[in-house]
Short mmCIF file of C-alpha atoms in Angstrom, two decimals:
data_model
loop_
_atom_site.label_atom_id
_atom_site.label_comp_id
_atom_site.label_asym_id
_atom_site.label_seq_id
_atom_site.Cartn_x
_atom_site.Cartn_y
_atom_site.Cartn_z
CA MET A 6 16.73 -77.04 -1.21
CA THR A 7 19.31 -78.30 1.47
CA TYR A 8 18.73 -76.98 5.11
CA SER A 9 21.61 -74.15 4.88
CA ASN A 10 20.43 -73.03 1.32
CA GLU A 11 17.21 -72.58 3.35
CA ILE A 12 18.36 -70.77 6.18
CA GLN A 13 20.47 -68.10 3.20
CA TRP A 14 17.41 -67.46 1.30
CA LYS A 15 15.89 -66.61 4.54
CA ARG A 16 18.65 -64.47 5.57
CA ILE A 17 18.37 -62.51 2.49
CA VAL A 18 15.02 -61.91 2.40
CA VAL A 19 15.24 -60.67 5.78
CA GLU A 20 18.00 -58.23 4.84
CA ALA A 21 16.14 -57.05 1.74
CA THR A 22 13.31 -56.48 4.06
CA ALA A 23 15.13 -54.54 6.31
CA ILE A 24 16.90 -52.46 3.38
CA VAL A 25 13.29 -51.55 1.77
CA GLY A 26 11.87 -50.38 5.33
CA SER A 27 14.98 -48.30 5.79
CA ILE A 28 14.61 -46.45 2.35
CA LEU A 29 10.61 -46.24 2.83
CA LEU A 30 11.67 -45.04 6.41
CA ALA A 31 14.19 -42.76 4.90
CA PHE A 32 11.51 -41.35 2.32
CA ALA A 33 8.90 -40.99 5.27
CA ILE A 34 11.76 -38.89 7.30
CA ASP A 35 12.24 -36.87 4.20
CA ALA A 36 8.56 -36.07 3.51
CA TRP A 37 7.77 -35.53 6.91
CA TRP A 38 11.06 -32.78 7.22
CA GLU A 39 10.38 -30.92 3.75
CA GLU A 40 6.70 -30.93 5.24
CA ARG A 41 7.72 -29.17 8.81
CA LEU A 42 9.88 -27.06 6.41
CA ASP A 43 6.84 -25.92 4.41
CA GLN A 44 5.41 -25.51 7.74
CA VAL A 45 7.43 -22.81 9.10
CA ARG A 46 8.36 -21.12 5.64
CA ALA A 47 4.21 -20.32 5.78
CA THR A 48 4.28 -19.07 9.32
CA GLU A 49 7.18 -16.88 8.56
CA TYR A 50 5.15 -15.28 5.43
CA LEU A 51 2.41 -15.09 7.62
CA TRP A 52 4.00 -13.44 10.93
CA GLN A 53 5.56 -10.83 8.01
CA VAL A 54 1.99 -10.46 6.56
CA ARG A 55 0.62 -9.84 9.79
CA ALA A 56 3.56 -7.04 10.44
CA ASP A 57 3.27 -5.42 7.35
CA SER A 58 -0.51 -4.97 7.63
CA HIS A 59 -0.26 -3.38 10.96
CA GLU A 60 2.53 -1.32 9.83
CA ASN A 61 0.20 -0.13 6.77
CA ILE A 62 -2.75 1.15 8.37
CA LEU A 63 -0.20 3.27 10.67
CA ARG A 64 1.08 4.91 6.72
CA LEU A 65 -2.58 4.81 5.22
CA THR A 66 -3.79 7.08 8.34
CA GLU A 67 -1.00 9.28 8.03
CA ALA A 68 -1.58 9.72 4.20
CA ILE A 69 -5.25 10.35 4.89
CA GLN A 70 -4.55 13.03 7.70
CA LEU A 71 -2.20 15.30 5.28
CA GLU A 72 -4.46 14.51 2.57
CA LYS A 73 -7.44 15.96 4.62
CA ALA A 74 -5.37 18.92 5.40
CA GLN A 75 -4.70 19.30 1.73
CA LEU A 76 -8.12 19.23 0.78
CA LYS A 77 -9.12 21.77 3.22
CA ALA A 78 -6.37 24.42 1.97
CA THR A 79 -7.74 23.57 -1.75
CA GLN A 80 -11.28 23.95 -1.14
CA GLU A 81 -10.45 27.29 1.10
CA ILE A 82 -8.46 28.67 -2.14
CA LEU A 83 -10.84 27.73 -4.66
CA THR A 84 -13.78 29.43 -2.38
CA ALA A 85 -11.37 32.34 -2.26
CA LEU A 86 -11.08 32.41 -6.12
CA ARG A 87 -14.60 32.05 -6.79
CA SER A 88 -15.74 34.99 -4.06
CA PRO A 89 -16.32 38.27 -5.42
CA ASP A 90 -14.53 39.78 -2.81
CA PRO A 91 -10.90 40.19 -3.67
CA MET A 92 -8.32 37.95 -1.92
CA THR A 93 -6.32 39.33 0.90
CA LEU A 94 -2.70 38.59 1.51
CA GLU A 95 -3.07 37.38 4.76
CA SER A 96 -5.50 34.98 3.42
CA ALA A 97 -3.13 33.67 1.09
CA ARG A 98 -0.11 33.49 3.33
CA GLU A 99 -2.07 31.14 5.44
CA TRP A 100 -2.88 28.83 2.59
CA THR A 101 0.85 28.92 1.55
CA GLN A 102 2.57 28.71 4.88
CA PHE A 103 0.68 25.34 5.38
CA GLU A 104 2.50 22.12 5.81
CA PRO A 105 3.20 20.34 4.18
CA GLY A 106 2.20 22.50 1.33
CA TYR A 107 -1.23 23.23 -0.77
CA LEU A 108 0.70 21.67 -4.07
CA TRP A 109 1.07 18.37 -2.59
CA TYR A 110 0.65 14.63 -1.96
CA SER A 111 0.75 11.81 -0.08
CA ASP A 112 3.27 8.84 -0.61
CA PRO A 113 2.34 6.35 1.77
CA ARG A 114 4.84 3.64 0.67
CA LEU A 115 2.82 0.72 1.23
CA LEU A 116 4.47 -2.85 2.47
CA GLU A 117 3.76 -5.57 0.01
CA GLY A 118 6.46 -7.73 -0.72
CA ALA A 119 5.53 -10.71 1.78
CA ILE A 120 2.59 -11.29 0.41
CA SER A 121 3.40 -10.35 -3.00
CA ALA A 122 5.19 -12.98 -2.85
CA LEU A 123 3.55 -15.34 -1.14
CA VAL A 124 1.21 -15.49 -3.79
CA ALA A 125 3.17 -14.88 -6.89
CA THR A 126 5.16 -18.14 -6.02
CA GLY A 127 2.33 -20.36 -5.08
CA GLU A 128 3.98 -20.74 -1.85
CA VAL A 129 -0.07 -19.37 -0.45
CA ASN A 130 -0.71 -23.13 -0.77
CA LEU A 131 1.42 -23.87 1.75
CA ILE A 132 -1.19 -22.62 4.01
CA ASP A 133 -3.91 -25.23 5.16
CA ASP A 134 -6.25 -22.68 6.34
CA HIS A 135 -8.61 -22.03 3.32
CA GLU A 136 -10.12 -18.74 4.87
CA ILE A 137 -6.38 -17.05 5.35
CA LYS A 138 -5.61 -18.42 1.82
CA ALA A 139 -8.85 -16.55 0.37
CA SER A 140 -8.50 -13.71 2.72
CA LEU A 141 -4.55 -13.18 1.85
CA ILE A 142 -5.52 -13.66 -1.87
CA ASN A 143 -8.55 -11.43 -2.26
CA TYR A 144 -7.12 -8.57 0.10
CA LEU A 145 -3.91 -7.80 -2.14
CA GLY A 146 -6.46 -8.11 -5.37
CA GLN A 147 -7.65 -5.02 -3.93
CA MET A 148 -4.64 -3.10 -2.51
CA LYS A 149 -3.13 -3.65 -5.98
CA ALA A 150 -5.92 -2.41 -7.56
CA ASP A 151 -6.88 0.96 -5.25
CA MET A 152 -2.81 1.36 -5.35
CA ASN A 153 -2.86 1.84 -9.21
CA GLU A 154 -5.61 3.86 -9.49
CA PHE A 155 -3.97 5.86 -6.44
CA ASP A 156 -1.16 6.17 -8.69
CA ARG A 157 -2.85 7.40 -11.40
CA GLY A 158 -4.18 9.83 -9.63
CA VAL A 159 -1.05 11.08 -9.00
CA ASP A 160 0.18 11.05 -12.46
CA HIS A 161 -3.09 13.33 -13.29
CA TYR A 162 -2.06 15.34 -10.22
CA PHE A 163 1.34 16.22 -11.51
CA ARG A 164 -0.36 17.71 -14.96
CA ILE A 165 -2.74 19.85 -12.94
CA ARG A 166 0.28 21.19 -10.40
CA GLY A 167 2.18 21.80 -14.11
CA GLU A 168 -0.88 24.30 -15.10
CA ILE A 169 -1.02 26.08 -11.85
CA LEU A 170 2.67 26.63 -11.73
CA ARG A 171 2.42 28.34 -15.13
CA LEU A 172 -0.37 30.20 -13.94
CA LEU A 173 1.33 31.57 -11.07
CA GLU A 174 4.63 32.01 -12.78
CA LEU A 175 2.28 34.36 -15.60
CA ALA A 176 0.95 36.49 -12.35
CA ARG A 177 4.61 37.10 -10.75
CA THR A 178 5.66 40.61 -10.62
CA PRO A 179 9.00 41.47 -10.27
CA GLY A 180 9.82 42.53 -5.94
CA ASP A 181 12.11 41.04 -3.24
CA ARG A 182 9.68 38.91 -1.34
CA PRO A 183 10.14 36.13 1.08
CA GLU A 184 9.19 32.71 -0.75
CA GLN A 185 5.93 32.24 0.49
CA ASP A 186 5.40 36.06 0.47
CA GLU A 187 5.65 35.46 -3.59
CA LEU A 188 3.49 32.46 -3.73
CA ALA A 189 0.81 34.80 -1.72
CA HIS A 190 1.05 37.34 -3.94
CA GLU A 191 0.74 35.48 -6.94
CA LEU A 192 -2.43 33.94 -5.43
CA VAL A 193 -3.96 37.27 -5.34
CA THR A 194 -2.83 38.21 -8.72
CA ILE A 195 -4.64 35.65 -9.98
CA TRP A 196 -7.64 35.97 -8.29
CA GLY A 197 -11.13 35.79 -10.23
CA GLU A 198 -9.20 34.57 -12.94
CA LYS A 199 -11.54 31.60 -14.57
CA GLU A 200 -8.69 29.58 -15.83
CA ALA A 201 -7.13 29.56 -12.09
CA ALA A 202 -10.87 28.82 -10.56
CA ALA A 203 -11.34 26.05 -12.96
CA ALA A 204 -7.72 24.42 -12.36
CA PHE A 205 -8.01 24.85 -8.52
CA ARG A 206 -11.09 22.82 -8.80
CA LEU A 207 -9.37 19.69 -10.80
CA LEU A 208 -7.02 20.09 -7.87
CA GLU A 209 -9.81 19.31 -5.33
CA ARG A 210 -11.36 16.62 -7.69
CA ASN A 211 -8.33 15.17 -7.87
CA VAL A 212 -7.58 15.25 -3.84
CA SER A 213 -10.75 13.83 -2.96
CA ASN A 214 -10.10 11.05 -5.09
CA ARG A 215 -7.41 10.39 -4.12
CA LEU A 216 -8.29 10.65 0.20
CA TRP A 217 -11.35 8.31 -1.44
CA TYR A 218 -8.73 5.36 -2.36
CA LEU A 219 -6.46 5.78 0.39
CA GLU A 220 -9.94 5.38 2.63
CA GLN A 221 -10.70 2.58 0.83
CA MET A 222 -7.19 0.94 0.85
CA LEU A 223 -7.26 1.64 5.22
CA ALA A 224 -10.74 0.07 5.47
CA ALA A 225 -9.41 -2.88 3.82
CA THR A 226 -6.46 -3.21 5.62
CA GLU A 227 -7.94 -2.56 8.84
CA LYS A 228 -10.88 -5.73 8.37
CA PHE A 229 -8.33 -8.08 6.97
CA SER A 230 -5.73 -7.10 9.51
CA ASN A 231 -8.64 -7.93 12.19
CA GLN A 232 -9.58 -11.22 10.34
CA PHE A 233 -6.16 -12.41 10.10
CA ASP A 234 -5.45 -11.52 13.84
CA SER A 235 -8.86 -13.47 14.88
CA GLN A 236 -7.76 -16.40 12.38
CA SER A 237 -4.21 -16.42 13.67
CA GLU A 238 -5.29 -16.71 17.34
CA HIS A 239 -7.24 -20.42 16.78
#
């Protein structure tokens, strides 16, 4: 091999090495950039999940307050229906005028889009913190289970509500009265009927069950939110 050929091969080796190095560097930069984008996406998800959990606490708290008022009114009506003393029109008016109404249910409409997408798409694996990852998955599972039971309770409520409205319709008497007074008169009319007491007893149980699941969801959401806030600060 001549001296000039030796120089040419050295140049080729140097140039090839430079090209390979450039390619490897480009791959490394792409990998770093992809990892960076993954971290940004995971952070955005986590901030949204955190905001959703705070909002859900407010929604669940409001729903629980309303369900407790509903339960109180239902229990008072049930007590009056079972009492040996006839129901008075005045007491019946109090129950029918209670807001949002004694035939009602709460609908908190919890926010779960971000956490559901995070788990369903597998992007939960972008989160490096194993405690946060496990907390997200466990919390979502419990919330879905409790919400399914709550929804079943609402379905049952509509059947009970239909029966109560049927009884009230049968008790309706002719007369030109405001709507609230009409309801009060109907309640007075069905006083003492076993069928009416049984229907309101079912309503009481239904409201109690709905309230229990709402309280379960609130406790789980508060625990999750506190853990999440604490872990996110580190």
